[in-house]
PDB file of C-alpha atoms in Angstrom:
ATOM      1  CA  MET A  28     -43.618 -17.106  35.380  1.00 46.00           C
ATOM      2  CA  VAL A  29     -40.027 -16.711  36.494  1.00 45.00           C
ATOM      3  CA  GLU A  30     -39.239 -19.827  34.359  1.00 65.00           C
ATOM      4  CA  ALA A  31     -41.575 -19.663  31.673  1.00 66.00           C
ATOM      5  CA  GLY A  32     -40.055 -15.763  31.540  1.00 77.00           C
ATOM      6  CA  GLN A  33     -36.183 -16.929  31.273  1.00 86.00           C
ATOM      7  CA  TRP A  34     -37.233 -19.395  28.801  1.00 86.00           C
ATOM      8  CA  LEU A  35     -39.272 -16.957  26.754  1.00 90.00           C
ATOM      9  CA  ARG A  36     -37.052 -14.050  26.776  1.00 88.00           C
ATOM     10  CA  LYS A  37     -34.075 -16.277  25.677  1.00 89.00           C
ATOM     11  CA  ARG A  38     -36.046 -17.460  22.691  1.00 88.00           C
ATOM     12  CA  ILE A  39     -37.277 -13.928  22.027  1.00 89.00           C
ATOM     13  CA  ALA A  40     -33.555 -12.671  22.034  1.00 90.00           C
ATOM     14  CA  GLU A  41     -32.445 -15.377  19.362  1.00 90.00           C
ATOM     15  CA  ASN A  42     -35.110 -15.022  17.063  1.00 89.00           C
ATOM     16  CA  HIS A  43     -33.552 -13.952  14.022  1.00 90.00           C
ATOM     17  CA  PHE A  44     -36.626 -12.947  11.953  1.00 89.00           C
ATOM     18  CA  SER A  45     -37.636 -10.227  14.796  1.00 88.00           C
ATOM     19  CA  ASN A  46     -34.043  -9.139  15.343  1.00 87.00           C
ATOM     20  CA  HIS A  47     -33.728  -8.764  11.396  1.00 89.00           C
ATOM     21  CA  ASN A  48     -36.813  -6.566  11.381  1.00 90.00           C
ATOM     22  CA  PHE A  49     -35.960  -4.394  14.570  1.00 92.00           C
ATOM     23  CA  MET A  50     -38.712  -5.791  16.707  1.00 95.00           C
ATOM     24  CA  LYS A  51     -37.922  -5.804  20.480  1.00 96.00           C
ATOM     25  CA  LEU A  52     -39.701  -7.162  23.616  1.00 96.00           C
ATOM     26  CA  GLU A  53     -40.502  -4.277  25.955  1.00 97.00           C
ATOM     27  CA  LEU A  54     -42.604  -5.802  28.404  1.00 96.00           C
ATOM     28  CA  LEU A  55     -43.613  -9.417  29.682  1.00 96.00           C
ATOM     29  CA  GLU A  56     -46.062 -10.488  32.150  1.00 96.00           C
ATOM     30  CA  PRO A  57     -48.449 -13.498  32.458  1.00 96.00           C
ATOM     31  CA  ASP A  58     -51.017 -13.430  29.444  1.00 97.00           C
ATOM     32  CA  TYR A  59     -49.510 -10.197  28.443  1.00 98.00           C
ATOM     33  CA  ALA A  60     -46.725  -8.877  26.036  1.00 97.00           C
ATOM     34  CA  ILE A  61     -45.608  -5.507  24.394  1.00 98.00           C
ATOM     35  CA  PHE A  62     -43.149  -5.428  21.495  1.00 98.00           C
ATOM     36  CA  ARG A  63     -41.922  -2.399  19.999  1.00 98.00           C
ATOM     37  CA  LEU A  64     -40.599  -1.379  16.561  1.00 97.00           C
ATOM     38  CA  GLU A  65     -38.644   1.888  15.828  1.00 96.00           C
ATOM     39  CA  VAL A  66     -39.558   2.863  12.551  1.00 96.00           C
ATOM     40  CA  ARG A  67     -36.900   2.770  10.140  1.00 95.00           C
ATOM     41  CA  PRO A  68     -36.833   3.235   6.464  1.00 95.00           C
ATOM     42  CA  GLU A  69     -36.759  -0.556   6.045  1.00 94.00           C
ATOM     43  CA  SER A  70     -40.027  -0.444   7.624  1.00 95.00           C
ATOM     44  CA  LEU A  71     -41.653   1.566   5.396  1.00 96.00           C
ATOM     45  CA  ASN A  72     -43.700   0.747   2.130  1.00 95.00           C
ATOM     46  CA  SER A  73     -43.137   2.349  -1.327  1.00 95.00           C
ATOM     47  CA  LEU A  74     -45.885   4.968  -0.200  1.00 95.00           C
ATOM     48  CA  GLY A  75     -43.709   5.987   2.673  1.00 95.00           C
ATOM     49  CA  GLY A  76     -45.785   4.580   5.442  1.00 95.00           C
ATOM     50  CA  LEU A  77     -45.520   1.843   7.982  1.00 96.00           C
ATOM     51  CA  HIS A  78     -45.563  -1.439   5.962  1.00 97.00           C
ATOM     52  CA  GLY A  79     -48.431  -3.505   6.687  1.00 97.00           C
ATOM     53  CA  GLY A  80     -46.231  -6.646   7.041  1.00 96.00           C
ATOM     54  CA  ALA A  81     -44.254  -4.867   9.594  1.00 96.00           C
ATOM     55  CA  VAL A  82     -47.337  -4.126  11.541  1.00 98.00           C
ATOM     56  CA  TYR A  83     -48.617  -7.863  11.222  1.00 97.00           C
ATOM     57  CA  THR A  84     -45.396  -9.206  12.152  1.00 96.00           C
ATOM     58  CA  LEU A  85     -45.119  -6.952  15.122  1.00 97.00           C
ATOM     59  CA  ALA A  86     -48.438  -8.286  16.312  1.00 98.00           C
ATOM     60  CA  ASP A  87     -47.938 -11.702  15.690  1.00 97.00           C
ATOM     61  CA  MET A  88     -44.586 -11.388  17.945  1.00 97.00           C
ATOM     62  CA  ALA A  89     -46.343  -9.886  20.686  1.00 98.00           C
ATOM     63  CA  THR A  90     -49.336 -12.090  20.752  1.00 98.00           C
ATOM     64  CA  GLY A  91     -47.292 -15.037  20.361  1.00 97.00           C
ATOM     65  CA  ALA A  92     -45.181 -14.112  23.438  1.00 97.00           C
ATOM     66  CA  ALA A  93     -48.230 -13.469  25.202  1.00 98.00           C
ATOM     67  CA  ALA A  94     -49.662 -17.094  24.471  1.00 97.00           C
ATOM     68  CA  CYS A  95     -46.197 -18.435  25.399  1.00 96.00           C
ATOM     69  CA  THR A  96     -46.134 -16.910  29.027  1.00 95.00           C
ATOM     70  CA  ASP A  97     -47.732 -20.271  30.257  1.00 95.00           C
ATOM     71  CA  GLY A  98     -44.404 -22.088  29.568  1.00 93.00           C
ATOM     72  CA  ARG A  99     -45.402 -23.771  26.419  1.00 94.00           C
ATOM     73  CA  PRO A 100     -44.457 -23.156  22.981  1.00 95.00           C
ATOM     74  CA  TYR A 101     -47.150 -22.215  20.389  1.00 97.00           C
ATOM     75  CA  VAL A 102     -47.375 -21.802  16.536  1.00 97.00           C
ATOM     76  CA  THR A 103     -49.756 -19.098  15.096  1.00 97.00           C
ATOM     77  CA  GLN A 104     -52.954 -20.848  13.570  1.00 97.00           C
ATOM     78  CA  ASN A 105     -54.534 -17.663  12.170  1.00 97.00           C
ATOM     79  CA  GLY A 106     -54.667 -13.898  12.659  1.00 98.00           C
ATOM     80  CA  ALA A 107     -56.904 -11.173  11.673  1.00 98.00           C
ATOM     81  CA  LEU A 108     -55.546  -7.531  11.807  1.00 98.00           C
ATOM     82  CA  HIS A 109     -57.700  -4.533  11.001  1.00 98.00           C
ATOM     83  CA  PHE A 110     -55.465  -1.598   9.835  1.00 98.00           C
ATOM     84  CA  ILE A 111     -56.826   1.972  10.941  1.00 98.00           C
ATOM     85  CA  ALA A 112     -53.964   4.188  10.579  1.00 97.00           C
ATOM     86  CA  THR A 113     -50.310   4.476   9.789  1.00 95.00           C
ATOM     87  CA  GLN A 114     -47.214   6.356  10.666  1.00 96.00           C
ATOM     88  CA  ASN A 115     -43.847   6.908   8.996  1.00 95.00           C
ATOM     89  CA  ASP A 116     -41.390   7.188  11.867  1.00 96.00           C
ATOM     90  CA  GLY A 117     -41.271   7.363  15.765  1.00 97.00           C
ATOM     91  CA  VAL A 118     -42.008   4.165  17.705  1.00 98.00           C
ATOM     92  CA  VAL A 119     -44.930   1.740  17.283  1.00 98.00           C
ATOM     93  CA  ARG A 120     -46.249  -1.107  19.778  1.00 98.00           C
ATOM     94  CA  ALA A 121     -48.003  -4.009  19.889  1.00 98.00           C
ATOM     95  CA  ILE A 122     -49.858  -4.581  23.010  1.00 98.00           C
ATOM     96  CA  ALA A 123     -51.006  -8.391  23.324  1.00 98.00           C
ATOM     97  CA  GLN A 124     -53.369  -9.876  25.948  1.00 98.00           C
ATOM     98  CA  VAL A 125     -54.493 -13.526  26.149  1.00 98.00           C
ATOM     99  CA  ARG A 126     -58.368 -13.678  26.142  1.00 98.00           C
ATOM    100  CA  HIS A 127     -58.714 -17.418  26.341  1.00 98.00           C
ATOM    101  CA  ARG A 128     -56.455 -20.365  27.021  1.00 97.00           C
ATOM    102  CA  GLY A 129     -57.500 -23.823  26.405  1.00 96.00           C
ATOM    103  CA  LYS A 130     -55.372 -27.045  26.517  1.00 95.00           C
ATOM    104  CA  THR A 131     -54.133 -26.932  23.263  1.00 96.00           C
ATOM    105  CA  THR A 132     -55.162 -23.371  21.828  1.00 97.00           C
ATOM    106  CA  ALA A 133     -54.789 -19.614  23.024  1.00 98.00           C
ATOM    107  CA  ILE A 134     -56.623 -16.487  21.605  1.00 98.00           C
ATOM    108  CA  VAL A 135     -55.021 -13.639  21.779  1.00 98.00           C
ATOM    109  CA  SER A 136     -56.017  -9.750  21.085  1.00 98.00           C
ATOM    110  CA  VAL A 137     -53.706  -6.898  19.967  1.00 98.00           C
ATOM    111  CA  ASP A 138     -53.777  -3.336  19.483  1.00 98.00           C
ATOM    112  CA  VAL A 139     -50.885  -1.645  17.655  1.00 98.00           C
ATOM    113  CA  VAL A 140     -50.451   1.766  18.699  1.00 98.00           C
ATOM    114  CA  GLY A 141     -47.840   4.566  17.407  1.00 98.00           C
ATOM    115  CA  GLU A 142     -47.149   8.123  18.699  1.00 94.00           C
ATOM    116  CA  ASN A 143     -49.407   9.591  21.476  1.00 95.00           C
ATOM    117  CA  ASP A 144     -50.950   6.161  21.600  1.00 96.00           C
ATOM    118  CA  LYS A 145     -52.891   6.463  18.434  1.00 98.00           C
ATOM    119  CA  LEU A 146     -54.300   3.159  17.426  1.00 98.00           C
ATOM    120  CA  LEU A 147     -52.890   1.982  14.205  1.00 98.00           C
ATOM    121  CA  ALA A 148     -54.315  -1.550  13.915  1.00 98.00           C
ATOM    122  CA  THR A 149     -56.265  -4.151  16.018  1.00 98.00           C
ATOM    123  CA  GLY A 150     -56.991  -7.875  16.043  1.00 98.00           C
ATOM    124  CA  GLU A 151     -56.907 -11.216  17.181  1.00 98.00           C
ATOM    125  CA  PHE A 152     -54.770 -14.157  16.622  1.00 98.00           C
ATOM    126  CA  ALA A 153     -55.369 -18.128  17.621  1.00 98.00           C
ATOM    127  CA  PHE A 154     -52.414 -19.919  18.590  1.00 98.00           C
ATOM    128  CA  PHE A 155     -51.753 -24.098  18.827  1.00 98.00           C
ATOM    129  CA  CYS A 156     -49.664 -25.526  21.480  1.00 97.00           C
ATOM    130  CA  VAL A 157     -47.190 -27.820  20.033  1.00 95.00           C
ATOM    131  CA  LYS A 158     -46.399 -29.620  23.234  1.00 82.00           C
ATOM    132  CA  ARG A 159     -48.815 -30.495  26.179  1.00 64.00           C
TER     133      ARG A 159
END
């Protein structure tokens, strides 16, 4: 994990998209990752709640990082996210756990939680390894 973790942390730190959207890696362990977002005005939809795209992106970043903890690069095949609640300020975290790892794919579950660990969304993403 040390080598994989260093490679992955560097890759995440240089990700312009996640940086532009204020998403930061908080924890990285084998088959596990947490990303966080401090909700800003740019994170909100026209109704004043956290934008669904921001929640989905946060979940995708966390699940992708968890998949990559084996030291191999992955791309998202698909993702399903069930939106349950929203919030308009504070910190939101996406907590991802690898549920299955095959030769070329990984399935990763995710919970997106807000203040006081309130469940905002839950789902599952599938990833394809682009290098064997």
